[in-house]
Amino acid sequence: MKERMNMGSLHPDELISFIIKRIYQTGLTTTSGGNISIRDEHGDIWITPAATDKGNLQPSDIICIKSDGKIIGPHKPSSEYPFHKAIYKTRPDLTAIIHAHPPALVSFSIVRQIPDTKIIANTRKICGDVGYAEYEIPGSEALGMKIDEQFRKGFNAVIMENHGTVVSGTGLIDVYHRFEALEYCARTILLSKNLGDMRCLTDDQITAFENQTPELMPEMDSLSYSSNESEKRASICEIINRAFCQELMISAYGTVSMRLHDDNFLITPANVENWSLGTDDIVQIKSGKREPHKIPSKSSWLHQRIYRDNPGINSIIQTQSPNLMAFGVTNTKMNVRTIPESWIFLQDLPTISFDALSPATTTIPQSLSIDNPGLIISNDSVIFTGETALQAFDRLEIAELSAKSILMGACLGKMIPISDEEVSDLRKAFLKDTAKDPTPVPSPKREGRKGSEY
Ligand SMILES: [Zn+2]
């Protein structure tokens, strides 16, 4: 059994050292760069030290600056303490700050642009509008004033000109989610530039999406499960963990489910950070009822319909991996004829309309099948299915890496896909036992909105 990490019980110095290590390990800061702070309930500010290895900070390295200005700890506080102090003074509602130089957001900062978070409804919800602070020398009071101006306007995330980003909020975990989501938003936008014009959601679309969630399923009276189900719960945690390691999932978004039998299934919960998930957090859905005292993923209704309409699908993974989402935000259909593996395992990967997410439509469940295991939902997410969780995950990995190859190679020239004749040979060699002809037959239903193909 995997137990959830109890982040809420951590002392500020433990939480800061944990998060800065995580940021470093995921390539979002350098050994010397970045700083994190927490303001506790006494008004004391806990902050990372200056000039120390961010990949190896211990709780005992974290500095406490008391509300009377007294500094406690073995090092000097971060040289960027002045702007942390300025933000906390301006915004009594904020209790944590992350500053770093993550590569995609630095790309925006050095061309002096702001990423548009309306590319994905969920990103918009987490990050909001993004502010922009003009350049000033690092560590200066002047920089503090420029950043403070932006937080005073109500932004919780700010691009720092020719420098990086600063993100704030209530609770360090939420701030980390915002920081990570904003970097992935920037990554997706940069990658999408290889494909064409990006399409953002309108405010009306975002509001309608927020309001359309079907009612929460009723609770079941009591819970019981077998050892077989325990294994499935552990598998879901394992897949989630792998998705993080492979940069296929962010902390604040991503759902994995597995069928138990008939329409009953297990699914990841809402409002629990994916990377701290334990087997007891997974939610059982049986006969349309949810496990007592747990809130399943917001996408539960969609997973339920996919299982109901597709008896051959036993697992679903839904995420926002940046290379595939570049196709999703430009409404571009990805051609899976990149390499034999990609065609054999995917055969087709339609990009369907954001409007298909409405519970009033059946487009998504009907677009998926054993032979058409994945799809991209414009401005929302990607879905991959399989007979097993590992198969669904493998398909996601294959698709994301193929998308990455197309986008990385775009500077060399447009992809030359495997030809019809070569596909025919692949079919004979690898799919000859398949009773049903797996060749994707384009139909208006599966194509969704008309878009370009790359
Ligand atoms: Zn900096």
Coordinates of N, CA and C in Angstrom, one line a residue, residues 76-157:
K76 N 23.0 33.6 5.0 CA 22.3 34.9 4.7 C 21.0 34.5 3.9
P77 N 19.9 35.3 4.2 CA 18.7 35.1 3.4 C 18.9 35.4 1.9
S78 N 18.0 34.8 1.1 CA 18.1 35.1 -0.4 C 18.3 36.6 -0.7
S79 N 19.1 36.9 -1.7 CA 19.3 38.3 -2.0 C 18.0 39.0 -2.6
E80 N 17.1 38.1 -3.0 CA 15.8 38.6 -3.5 C 14.8 38.8 -2.4
Y81 N 15.2 38.7 -1.1 CA 14.3 38.9 0.0 C 13.5 40.3 -0.1
P82 N 14.1 41.4 -0.6 CA 13.4 42.6 -0.7 C 12.0 42.5 -1.5
F83 N 12.0 41.8 -2.6 CA 10.8 41.7 -3.3 C 9.8 40.8 -2.7
H84 N 10.2 39.8 -2.0 CA 9.3 38.9 -1.2 C 8.6 39.7 -0.2
K85 N 9.4 40.5 0.5 CA 8.9 41.4 1.6 C 7.9 42.4 1.1
A86 N 8.2 43.0 -0.1 CA 7.3 44.0 -0.7 C 6.0 43.3 -1.1
I87 N 6.0 42.1 -1.6 CA 4.8 41.5 -2.0 C 3.9 41.2 -0.8
Y88 N 4.5 40.6 0.2 CA 3.7 40.3 1.4 C 3.1 41.5 2.1
K89 N 3.9 42.6 2.0 CA 3.4 43.9 2.6 C 2.1 44.4 1.8
T90 N 2.2 44.3 0.5 CA 1.1 44.7 -0.3 C -0.1 43.9 -0.3
R91 N 0.1 42.5 -0.2 CA -1.0 41.6 -0.3 C -1.0 40.7 0.9
P92 N -1.8 41.1 1.9 CA -1.9 40.3 3.2 C -2.5 38.9 2.9
D93 N -3.2 38.8 1.8 CA -3.8 37.5 1.5 C -2.8 36.4 1.0
L94 N -1.6 36.8 0.7 CA -0.6 35.8 0.1 C 0.3 35.3 1.2
T95 N 0.5 34.0 1.1 CA 1.3 33.3 2.2 C 2.6 32.6 1.6
A96 N 2.8 32.5 0.3 CA 3.9 31.8 -0.2 C 4.3 32.4 -1.6
I97 N 5.6 32.4 -1.9 CA 6.1 33.0 -3.1 C 7.2 32.0 -3.7
I98 N 7.1 31.8 -5.0 CA 8.2 31.1 -5.8 C 8.8 32.1 -6.8
H99 N 10.1 32.2 -6.8 CA 10.8 32.9 -7.9 C 11.8 32.0 -8.5
A100 N 11.8 31.9 -9.9 CA 12.8 31.1 -10.5 C 13.0 31.6 -12.0
H101 N 13.9 30.9 -12.7 CA 14.1 31.2 -14.1 C 13.9 30.0 -14.9
P102 N 12.6 29.5 -14.9 CA 12.3 28.3 -15.7 C 12.4 28.6 -17.2
P103 N 13.0 27.7 -18.0 CA 13.4 28.1 -19.4 C 12.3 28.6 -20.3
A104 N 11.1 28.1 -20.3 CA 10.1 28.6 -21.2 C 9.6 30.0 -20.8
L105 N 9.4 30.2 -19.5 CA 9.0 31.5 -19.1 C 10.1 32.5 -19.3
V106 N 11.4 32.1 -19.2 CA 12.5 33.0 -19.5 C 12.4 33.4 -21.0
S107 N 12.1 32.5 -21.8 CA 11.9 32.8 -23.2 C 10.9 33.9 -23.4
F108 N 9.8 33.9 -22.7 CA 8.9 35.0 -22.8 C 9.5 36.3 -22.2
S109 N 10.2 36.1 -21.1 CA 10.8 37.3 -20.5 C 11.8 38.0 -21.3
I110 N 12.6 37.3 -22.1 CA 13.7 37.9 -22.9 C 13.2 38.4 -24.3
V111 N 12.0 38.0 -24.7 CA 11.4 38.7 -25.9 C 10.3 39.6 -25.4
R112 N 10.2 39.8 -24.1 CA 9.3 40.8 -23.5 C 7.8 40.6 -23.9
Q113 N 7.4 39.3 -23.7 CA 6.0 39.0 -23.9 C 5.4 38.3 -22.7
I114 N 4.1 38.2 -22.7 CA 3.4 37.5 -21.6 C 2.6 36.3 -22.2
P115 N 2.8 35.1 -21.6 CA 2.0 34.0 -22.1 C 0.5 34.1 -21.9
D116 N -0.3 33.8 -22.9 CA -1.7 33.9 -22.7 C -2.3 32.6 -22.1
T117 N -2.7 32.7 -20.9 CA -3.2 31.5 -20.2 C -4.5 30.9 -20.7
K118 N -5.2 31.7 -21.6 CA -6.5 31.2 -22.1 C -6.3 30.1 -23.1
I119 N -5.1 29.5 -23.3 CA -5.0 28.4 -24.2 C -5.7 27.1 -23.7
I120 N -5.8 27.0 -22.3 CA -6.4 25.8 -21.7 C -7.2 26.3 -20.5
A121 N -8.5 25.9 -20.4 CA -9.4 26.4 -19.4 C -8.8 26.2 -18.0
N122 N -8.2 25.0 -17.8 CA -7.6 24.7 -16.5 C -6.4 25.6 -16.1
T123 N -5.6 25.9 -17.2 CA -4.4 26.7 -16.9 C -4.9 28.1 -16.6
R124 N -6.0 28.6 -17.2 CA -6.5 29.9 -17.0 C -7.0 29.9 -15.5
K125 N -7.7 28.9 -15.1 CA -8.2 28.8 -13.7 C -7.1 28.9 -12.7
I126 N -6.0 28.2 -13.0 CA -4.9 28.1 -12.0 C -4.1 29.4 -12.0
C127 N -3.8 29.9 -13.2 CA -2.8 31.0 -13.3 C -3.5 32.4 -13.4
G128 N -4.7 32.5 -13.9 CA -5.3 33.8 -14.1 C -4.5 34.6 -15.2
D129 N -4.7 35.9 -15.1 CA -3.9 36.8 -16.0 C -2.5 37.0 -15.4
V130 N -1.6 37.2 -16.3 CA -0.2 37.3 -15.9 C 0.3 38.8 -16.0
G131 N 0.9 39.3 -15.0 CA 1.5 40.6 -15.0 C 2.9 40.7 -15.6
Y132 N 3.4 41.9 -15.7 CA 4.7 42.1 -16.3 C 5.5 43.2 -15.6
A133 N 6.6 42.8 -15.0 CA 7.5 43.8 -14.3 C 8.7 44.1 -15.1
E134 N 8.9 45.4 -15.3 CA 10.1 45.9 -16.1 C 11.4 45.6 -15.4
Y135 N 12.5 45.5 -16.1 CA 13.8 45.1 -15.6 C 14.3 46.1 -14.6
E136 N 14.9 45.6 -13.5 CA 15.6 46.3 -12.5 C 16.7 45.4 -12.0
I137 N 17.7 45.9 -11.4 CA 18.9 45.1 -11.0 C 18.4 44.1 -9.9
P138 N 18.8 42.8 -10.0 CA 18.4 41.8 -9.1 C 18.7 42.2 -7.6
G139 N 17.8 41.9 -6.7 CA 18.1 42.2 -5.3 C 17.8 43.6 -4.9
S140 N 17.5 44.5 -5.8 CA 17.3 45.9 -5.5 C 15.9 46.2 -5.0
E141 N 15.8 47.3 -4.2 CA 14.5 47.8 -3.8 C 13.7 48.2 -5.0
A142 N 14.4 48.7 -6.1 CA 13.7 49.2 -7.3 C 13.0 48.0 -7.9
L143 N 13.6 46.8 -7.9 CA 13.0 45.6 -8.5 C 11.8 45.3 -7.7
G144 N 11.9 45.4 -6.4 CA 10.8 45.1 -5.4 C 9.6 46.0 -5.8
M145 N 9.9 47.2 -6.0 CA 8.8 48.2 -6.3 C 8.1 47.8 -7.7
K146 N 8.9 47.4 -8.7 CA 8.3 47.1 -10.0 C 7.4 45.8 -9.9
I147 N 7.9 44.9 -9.1 CA 7.1 43.6 -8.9 C 5.9 43.9 -8.0
D148 N 6.1 44.7 -7.0 CA 5.0 45.0 -6.1 C 3.8 45.7 -6.8
E149 N 4.2 46.6 -7.8 CA 3.2 47.3 -8.6 C 2.2 46.3 -9.2
Q150 N 2.8 45.2 -9.7 CA 2.0 44.2 -10.4 C 1.1 43.4 -9.5
F151 N 1.6 43.0 -8.3 CA 0.8 42.3 -7.3 C -0.3 43.2 -6.8
R152 N 0.0 44.5 -6.7 CA -1.0 45.5 -6.2 C -2.2 45.5 -7.2
K153 N -1.9 45.2 -8.5 CA -3.0 45.2 -9.4 C -3.8 43.9 -9.3
G154 N -3.4 43.0 -8.5 CA -4.1 41.7 -8.3 C -3.6 40.5 -9.0
F155 N -2.5 40.7 -9.8 CA -1.9 39.5 -10.5 C -1.3 38.6 -9.4
N156 N -1.4 37.3 -9.6 CA -0.7 36.3 -8.8 C 0.5 35.7 -9.5
A157 N 0.7 36.0 -10.7 CA 1.9 35.5 -11.5 C 2.4 36.7 -12.3

